[in-house]
CSV table of C-alpha atoms in Angstrom, one decimal:
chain,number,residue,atom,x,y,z
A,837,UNK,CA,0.0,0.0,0.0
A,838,UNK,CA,2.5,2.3,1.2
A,839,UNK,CA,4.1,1.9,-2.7
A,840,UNK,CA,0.7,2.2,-4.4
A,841,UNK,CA,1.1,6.0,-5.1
A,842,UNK,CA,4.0,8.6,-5.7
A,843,UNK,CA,2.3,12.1,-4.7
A,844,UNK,CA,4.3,14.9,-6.3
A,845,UNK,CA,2.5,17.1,-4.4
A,846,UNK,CA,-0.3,18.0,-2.5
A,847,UNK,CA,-2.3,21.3,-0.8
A,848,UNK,CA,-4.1,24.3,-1.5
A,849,UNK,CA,-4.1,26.5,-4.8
A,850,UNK,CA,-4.7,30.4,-5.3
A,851,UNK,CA,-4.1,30.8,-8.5
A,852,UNK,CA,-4.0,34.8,-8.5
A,853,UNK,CA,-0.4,34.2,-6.1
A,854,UNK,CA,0.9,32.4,-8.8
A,855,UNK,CA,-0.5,34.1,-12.0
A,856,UNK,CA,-2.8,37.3,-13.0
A,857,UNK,CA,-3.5,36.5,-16.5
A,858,UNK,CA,-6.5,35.9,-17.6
A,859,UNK,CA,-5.5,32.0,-19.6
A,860,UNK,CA,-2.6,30.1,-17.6
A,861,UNK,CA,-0.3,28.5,-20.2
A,862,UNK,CA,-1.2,25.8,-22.1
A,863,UNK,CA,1.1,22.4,-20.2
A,864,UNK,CA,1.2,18.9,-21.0
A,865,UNK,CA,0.8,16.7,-17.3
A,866,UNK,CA,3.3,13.9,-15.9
A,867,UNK,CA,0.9,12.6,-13.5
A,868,UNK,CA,-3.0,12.7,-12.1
A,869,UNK,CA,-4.1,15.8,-11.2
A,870,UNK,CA,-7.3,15.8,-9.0
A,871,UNK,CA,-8.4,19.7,-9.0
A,872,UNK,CA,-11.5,20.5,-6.1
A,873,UNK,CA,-12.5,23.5,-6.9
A,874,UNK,CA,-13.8,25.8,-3.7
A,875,UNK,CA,-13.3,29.1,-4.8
A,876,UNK,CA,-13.9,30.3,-8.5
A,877,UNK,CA,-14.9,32.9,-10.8
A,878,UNK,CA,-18.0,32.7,-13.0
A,879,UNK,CA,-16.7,33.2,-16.1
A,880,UNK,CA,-13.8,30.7,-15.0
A,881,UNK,CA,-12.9,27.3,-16.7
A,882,UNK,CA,-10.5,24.2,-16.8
A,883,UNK,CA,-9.7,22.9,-20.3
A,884,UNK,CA,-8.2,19.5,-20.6
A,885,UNK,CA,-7.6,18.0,-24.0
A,886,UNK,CA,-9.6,21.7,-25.5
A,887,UNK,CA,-12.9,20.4,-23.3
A,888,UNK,CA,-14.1,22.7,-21.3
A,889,UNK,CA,-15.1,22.5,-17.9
A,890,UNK,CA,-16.4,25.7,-15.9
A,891,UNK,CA,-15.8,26.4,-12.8
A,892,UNK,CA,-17.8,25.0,-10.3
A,893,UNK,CA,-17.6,24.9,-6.3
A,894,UNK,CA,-17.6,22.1,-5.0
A,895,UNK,CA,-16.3,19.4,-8.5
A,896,UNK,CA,-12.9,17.6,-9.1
A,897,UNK,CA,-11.5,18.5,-12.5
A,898,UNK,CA,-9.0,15.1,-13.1
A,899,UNK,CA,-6.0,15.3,-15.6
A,900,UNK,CA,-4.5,11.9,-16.7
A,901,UNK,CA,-0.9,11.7,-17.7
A,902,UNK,CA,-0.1,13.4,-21.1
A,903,UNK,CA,-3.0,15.1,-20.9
A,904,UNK,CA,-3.1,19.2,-22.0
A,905,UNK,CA,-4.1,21.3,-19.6
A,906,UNK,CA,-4.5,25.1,-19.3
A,907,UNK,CA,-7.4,27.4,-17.4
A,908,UNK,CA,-9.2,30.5,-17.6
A,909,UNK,CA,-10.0,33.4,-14.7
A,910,UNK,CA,-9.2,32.9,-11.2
A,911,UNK,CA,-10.0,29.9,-8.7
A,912,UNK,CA,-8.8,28.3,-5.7
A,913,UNK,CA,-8.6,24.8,-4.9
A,914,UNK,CA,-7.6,22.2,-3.2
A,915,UNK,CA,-5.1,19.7,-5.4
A,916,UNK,CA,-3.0,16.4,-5.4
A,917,UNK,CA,-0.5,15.6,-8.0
A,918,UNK,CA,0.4,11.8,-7.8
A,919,UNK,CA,2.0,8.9,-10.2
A,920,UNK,CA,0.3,5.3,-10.1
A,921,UNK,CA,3.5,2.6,-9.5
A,922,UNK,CA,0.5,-0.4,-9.9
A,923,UNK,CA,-1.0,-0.5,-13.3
A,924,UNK,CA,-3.7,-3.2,-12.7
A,925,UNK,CA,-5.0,-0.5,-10.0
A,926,UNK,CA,-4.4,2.1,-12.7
A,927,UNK,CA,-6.1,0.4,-15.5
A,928,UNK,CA,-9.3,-0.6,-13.3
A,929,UNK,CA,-9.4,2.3,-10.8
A,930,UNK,CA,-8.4,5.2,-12.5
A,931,UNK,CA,-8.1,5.1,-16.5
A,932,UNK,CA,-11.9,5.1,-16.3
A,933,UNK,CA,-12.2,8.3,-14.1
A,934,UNK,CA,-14.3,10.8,-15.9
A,935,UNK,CA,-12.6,14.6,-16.0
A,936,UNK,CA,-15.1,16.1,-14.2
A,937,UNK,CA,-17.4,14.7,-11.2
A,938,UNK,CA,-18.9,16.8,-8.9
A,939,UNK,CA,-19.4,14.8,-5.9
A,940,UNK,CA,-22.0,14.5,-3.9
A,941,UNK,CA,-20.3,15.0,-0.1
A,942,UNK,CA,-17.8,18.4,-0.5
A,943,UNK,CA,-16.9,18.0,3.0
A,944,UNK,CA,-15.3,14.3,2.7
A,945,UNK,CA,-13.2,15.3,-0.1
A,946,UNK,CA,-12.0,18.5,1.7
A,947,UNK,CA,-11.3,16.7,5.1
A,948,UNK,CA,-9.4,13.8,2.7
A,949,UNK,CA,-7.6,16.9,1.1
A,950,UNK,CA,-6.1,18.6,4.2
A,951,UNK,CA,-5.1,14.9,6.0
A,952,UNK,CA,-2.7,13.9,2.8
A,953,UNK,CA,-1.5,18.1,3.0
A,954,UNK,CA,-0.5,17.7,6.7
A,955,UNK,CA,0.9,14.2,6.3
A,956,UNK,CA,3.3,14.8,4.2
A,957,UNK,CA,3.9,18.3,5.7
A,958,UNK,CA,4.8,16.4,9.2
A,959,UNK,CA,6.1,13.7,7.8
A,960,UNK,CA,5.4,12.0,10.8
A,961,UNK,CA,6.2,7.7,10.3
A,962,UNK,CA,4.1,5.7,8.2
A,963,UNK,CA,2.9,8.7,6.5
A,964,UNK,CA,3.6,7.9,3.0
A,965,UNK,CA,1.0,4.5,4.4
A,966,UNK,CA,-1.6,7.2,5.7
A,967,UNK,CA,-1.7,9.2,2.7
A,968,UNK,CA,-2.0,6.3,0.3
A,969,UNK,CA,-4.7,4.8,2.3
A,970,UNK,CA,-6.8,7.9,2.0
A,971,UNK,CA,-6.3,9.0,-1.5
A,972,UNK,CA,-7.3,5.4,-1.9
A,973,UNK,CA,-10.4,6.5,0.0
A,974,UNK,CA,-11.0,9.2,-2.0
A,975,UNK,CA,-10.4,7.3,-5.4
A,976,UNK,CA,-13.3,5.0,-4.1
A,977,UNK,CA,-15.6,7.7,-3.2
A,978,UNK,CA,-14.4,9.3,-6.7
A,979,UNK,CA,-16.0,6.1,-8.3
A,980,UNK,CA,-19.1,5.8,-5.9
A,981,UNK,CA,-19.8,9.4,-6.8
A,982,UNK,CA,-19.0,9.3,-11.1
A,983,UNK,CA,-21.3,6.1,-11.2
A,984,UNK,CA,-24.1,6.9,-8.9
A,985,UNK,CA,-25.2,9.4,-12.0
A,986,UNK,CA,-25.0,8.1,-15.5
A,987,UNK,CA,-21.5,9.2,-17.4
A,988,UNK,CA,-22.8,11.4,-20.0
A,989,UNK,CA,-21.8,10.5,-23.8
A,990,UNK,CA,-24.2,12.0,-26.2
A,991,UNK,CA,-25.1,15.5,-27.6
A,992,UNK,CA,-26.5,16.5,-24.4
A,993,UNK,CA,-23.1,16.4,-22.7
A,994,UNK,CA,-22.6,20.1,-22.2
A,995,UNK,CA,-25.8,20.2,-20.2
A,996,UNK,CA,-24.4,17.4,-17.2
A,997,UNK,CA,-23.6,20.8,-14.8
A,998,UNK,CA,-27.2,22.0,-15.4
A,999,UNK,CA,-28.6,18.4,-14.4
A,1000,UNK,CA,-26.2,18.0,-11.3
A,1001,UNK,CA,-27.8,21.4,-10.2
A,1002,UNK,CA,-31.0,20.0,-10.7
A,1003,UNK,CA,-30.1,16.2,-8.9
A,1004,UNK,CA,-28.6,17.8,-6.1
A,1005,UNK,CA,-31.9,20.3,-5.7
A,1006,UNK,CA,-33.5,17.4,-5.7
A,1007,UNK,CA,-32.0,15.3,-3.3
A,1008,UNK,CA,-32.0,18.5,-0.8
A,1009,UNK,CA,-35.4,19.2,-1.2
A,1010,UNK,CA,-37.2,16.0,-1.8
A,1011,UNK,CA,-39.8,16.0,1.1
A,1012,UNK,CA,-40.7,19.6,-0.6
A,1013,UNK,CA,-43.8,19.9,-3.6
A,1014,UNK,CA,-41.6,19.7,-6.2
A,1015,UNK,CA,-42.6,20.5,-9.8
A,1016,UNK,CA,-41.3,19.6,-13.3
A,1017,UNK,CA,-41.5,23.5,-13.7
A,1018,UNK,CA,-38.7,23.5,-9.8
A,1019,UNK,CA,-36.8,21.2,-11.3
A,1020,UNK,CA,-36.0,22.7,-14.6
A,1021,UNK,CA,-35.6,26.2,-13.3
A,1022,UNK,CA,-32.6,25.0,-11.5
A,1023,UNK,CA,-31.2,23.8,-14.2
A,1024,UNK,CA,-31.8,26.8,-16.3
A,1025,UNK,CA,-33.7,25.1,-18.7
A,1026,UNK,CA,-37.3,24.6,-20.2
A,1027,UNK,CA,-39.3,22.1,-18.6
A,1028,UNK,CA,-39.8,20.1,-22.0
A,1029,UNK,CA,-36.4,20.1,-22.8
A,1030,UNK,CA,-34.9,19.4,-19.3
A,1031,UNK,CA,-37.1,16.5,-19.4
A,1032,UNK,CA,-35.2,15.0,-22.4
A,1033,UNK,CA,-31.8,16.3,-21.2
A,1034,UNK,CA,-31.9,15.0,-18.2
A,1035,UNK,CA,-34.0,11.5,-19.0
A,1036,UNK,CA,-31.1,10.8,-21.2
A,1037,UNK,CA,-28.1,11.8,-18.9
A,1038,UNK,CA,-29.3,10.3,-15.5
A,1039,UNK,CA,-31.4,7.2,-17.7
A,1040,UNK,CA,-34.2,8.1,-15.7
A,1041,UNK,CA,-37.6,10.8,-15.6
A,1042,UNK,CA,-36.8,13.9,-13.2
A,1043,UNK,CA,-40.2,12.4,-11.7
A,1044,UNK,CA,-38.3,8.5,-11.3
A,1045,UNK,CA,-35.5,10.1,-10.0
A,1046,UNK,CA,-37.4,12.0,-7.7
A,1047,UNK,CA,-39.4,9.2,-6.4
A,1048,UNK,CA,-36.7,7.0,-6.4
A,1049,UNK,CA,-35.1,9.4,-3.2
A,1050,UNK,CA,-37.8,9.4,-2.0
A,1051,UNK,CA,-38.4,5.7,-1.3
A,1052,UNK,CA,-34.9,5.0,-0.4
A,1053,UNK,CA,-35.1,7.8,2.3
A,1054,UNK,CA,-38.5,5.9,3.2
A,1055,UNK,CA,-36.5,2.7,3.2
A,1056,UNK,CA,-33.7,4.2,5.8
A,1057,UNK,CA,-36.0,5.4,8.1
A,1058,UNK,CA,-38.0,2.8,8.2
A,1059,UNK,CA,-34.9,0.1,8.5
A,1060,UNK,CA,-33.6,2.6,11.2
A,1061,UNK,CA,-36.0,3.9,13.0
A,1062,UNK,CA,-39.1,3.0,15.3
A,1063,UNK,CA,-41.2,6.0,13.4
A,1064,UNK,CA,-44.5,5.7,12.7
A,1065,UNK,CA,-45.4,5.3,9.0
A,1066,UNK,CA,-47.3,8.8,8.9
A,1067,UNK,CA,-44.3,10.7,9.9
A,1068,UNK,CA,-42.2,8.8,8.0
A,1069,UNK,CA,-44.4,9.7,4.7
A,1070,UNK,CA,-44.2,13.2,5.4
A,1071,UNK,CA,-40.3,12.9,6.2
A,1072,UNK,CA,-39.5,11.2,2.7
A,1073,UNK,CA,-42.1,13.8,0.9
A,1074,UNK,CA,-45.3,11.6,0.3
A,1075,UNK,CA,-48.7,13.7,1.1
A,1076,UNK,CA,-49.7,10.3,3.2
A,1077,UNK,CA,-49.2,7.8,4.8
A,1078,UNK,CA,-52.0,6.3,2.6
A,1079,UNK,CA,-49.6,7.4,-0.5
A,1080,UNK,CA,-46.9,6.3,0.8
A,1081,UNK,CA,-48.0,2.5,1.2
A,1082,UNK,CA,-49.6,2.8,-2.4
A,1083,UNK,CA,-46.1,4.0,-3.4
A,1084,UNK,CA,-44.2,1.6,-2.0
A,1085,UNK,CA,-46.1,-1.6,-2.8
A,1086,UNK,CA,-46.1,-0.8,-6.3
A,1087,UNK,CA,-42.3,-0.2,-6.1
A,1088,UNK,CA,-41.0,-2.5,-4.0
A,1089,UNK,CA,-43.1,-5.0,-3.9
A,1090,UNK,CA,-44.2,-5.2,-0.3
A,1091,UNK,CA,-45.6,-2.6,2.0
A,1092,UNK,CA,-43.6,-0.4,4.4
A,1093,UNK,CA,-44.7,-2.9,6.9
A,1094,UNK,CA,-43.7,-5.7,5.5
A,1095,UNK,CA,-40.3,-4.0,4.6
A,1096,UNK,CA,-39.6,-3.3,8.2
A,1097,UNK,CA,-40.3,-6.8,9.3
A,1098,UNK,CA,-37.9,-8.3,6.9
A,1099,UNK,CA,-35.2,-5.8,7.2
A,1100,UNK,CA,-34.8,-5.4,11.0
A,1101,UNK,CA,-31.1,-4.6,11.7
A,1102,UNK,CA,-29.7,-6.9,14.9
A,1103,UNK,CA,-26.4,-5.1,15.7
């Protein structure tokens, strides 16, 4: 483990310290580059191989080896720069990383970040083991988060920020009324055609998707918790408990009832 990864470097970027032009140079990479962007202006972008990805708070931008590379306005971040000495890992793990995922916990990235930064600041022993393990972590939650919406291929690729705008509006505000109209306003779109956009870049209806949070958070409380099903409808965003049980069985399969009786946890 301790082998697994070279890191080049690691910490926290300000680009206007380092540069106050408007494009940085164009550069050919060495390594992977993870970029999380915190800090960014509007009209700010990342180009790898002449695809551009704006700025975004809160997304990884990830450079491959021999990749070109250059950026536009001014951004922080936080960044690791890192070689791969095992190339079955690198085939399976990492070839397959798209350049941009914005994932779905900021925090875990950012607490990941600043553990490799002071590792290898300290230097303390076993840290090169330490900060392999948890850019391992964060490889993992890299492909948890990249899969867990569709990898977009087709025309409608230049609209995935609009729909992750829309997903994650969606899995904040899911127990909320929420309308085709909601939906598509986040993502700065018309209804009719954020309906195909995002049908064809999530493989699922906004209304599925939206649903489809709202039975698992149903699921969760009702594998977790000892709450009655009326609050539990109301917690996951169904107008009854009546709806919910409708809901469910034709879902699932089985009621909430009969879910929580084959799904008891024993710790």
């Amino acid at each position: 483990m301790e082998n697994l990864f070279e890191i080049k470097s690691v910490g926290y970027y300000i680009s206007k310290v380092h540069h106050l032009d408007y494009y940085t140079k164009l550069r050919k990479t060495d390594m992977y580059e993870f970029d999380f962007f915190v800090k960014s202006n509007e009209d700010g972008a990342s180009f790898v191989n002449d695809i551009e990805y704006p700025f975004k708070n809160g997304n990884m931008i990830i450079a491959q080896p021999n990749s070109k590379r250059y950026s536009r306005s001014q951004f922080e971040c936080y960044f690791i720069h890192f070689k791969c000495n095992d190339k079955n890992f690198e085939n399976k793990y990492l070839k397959n990383l798209s350049n941009s995922i914005l994932p779905r916990n900021t925090n875990s990235y950012i607490n990941i970040f600043k553990a490799i930064t002071d590792a290898n600041i300290s230097k303390f022993n076993s840290y090169k083991l330490f900060s392999n393990a948890k850019l391992c972590e964060m490889i993992s939650m890299l492909h948890s988060d990249s899969t867990s919406k569709k990898k977009t291929t087709s025309k409608y690729s230049q609209y995935e920020f609009n729909i992750n705008d829309a997903v994650s509006f969606i899995e904040t505000d899911f127990k909320q009324h929420l309308t085709l109209k909601n939906m598509a306003e986040k993502a700065n779109l018309s209804p009719s055609y954020f309906h195909v956009v995002f049908k064809d870049i999530i493989g699922m209806s906004p209304y599925e998707y939206l649903l489809n949070t709202r039975i698992n958070h149903a699921k969760n409380l009702i594998m977790n918790s000892k709450m009655p099903f009326g609050e539990i409808a109301e917690e996951s965003g169904f107008s009854s408990q009546a709806y919910l049980n409708y809901v469910f069985k034709k879902e699932v399969g089985i009621t909430p009832n009969e879910y929580r009786k084959e799904n008891i946890i024993i710790l």
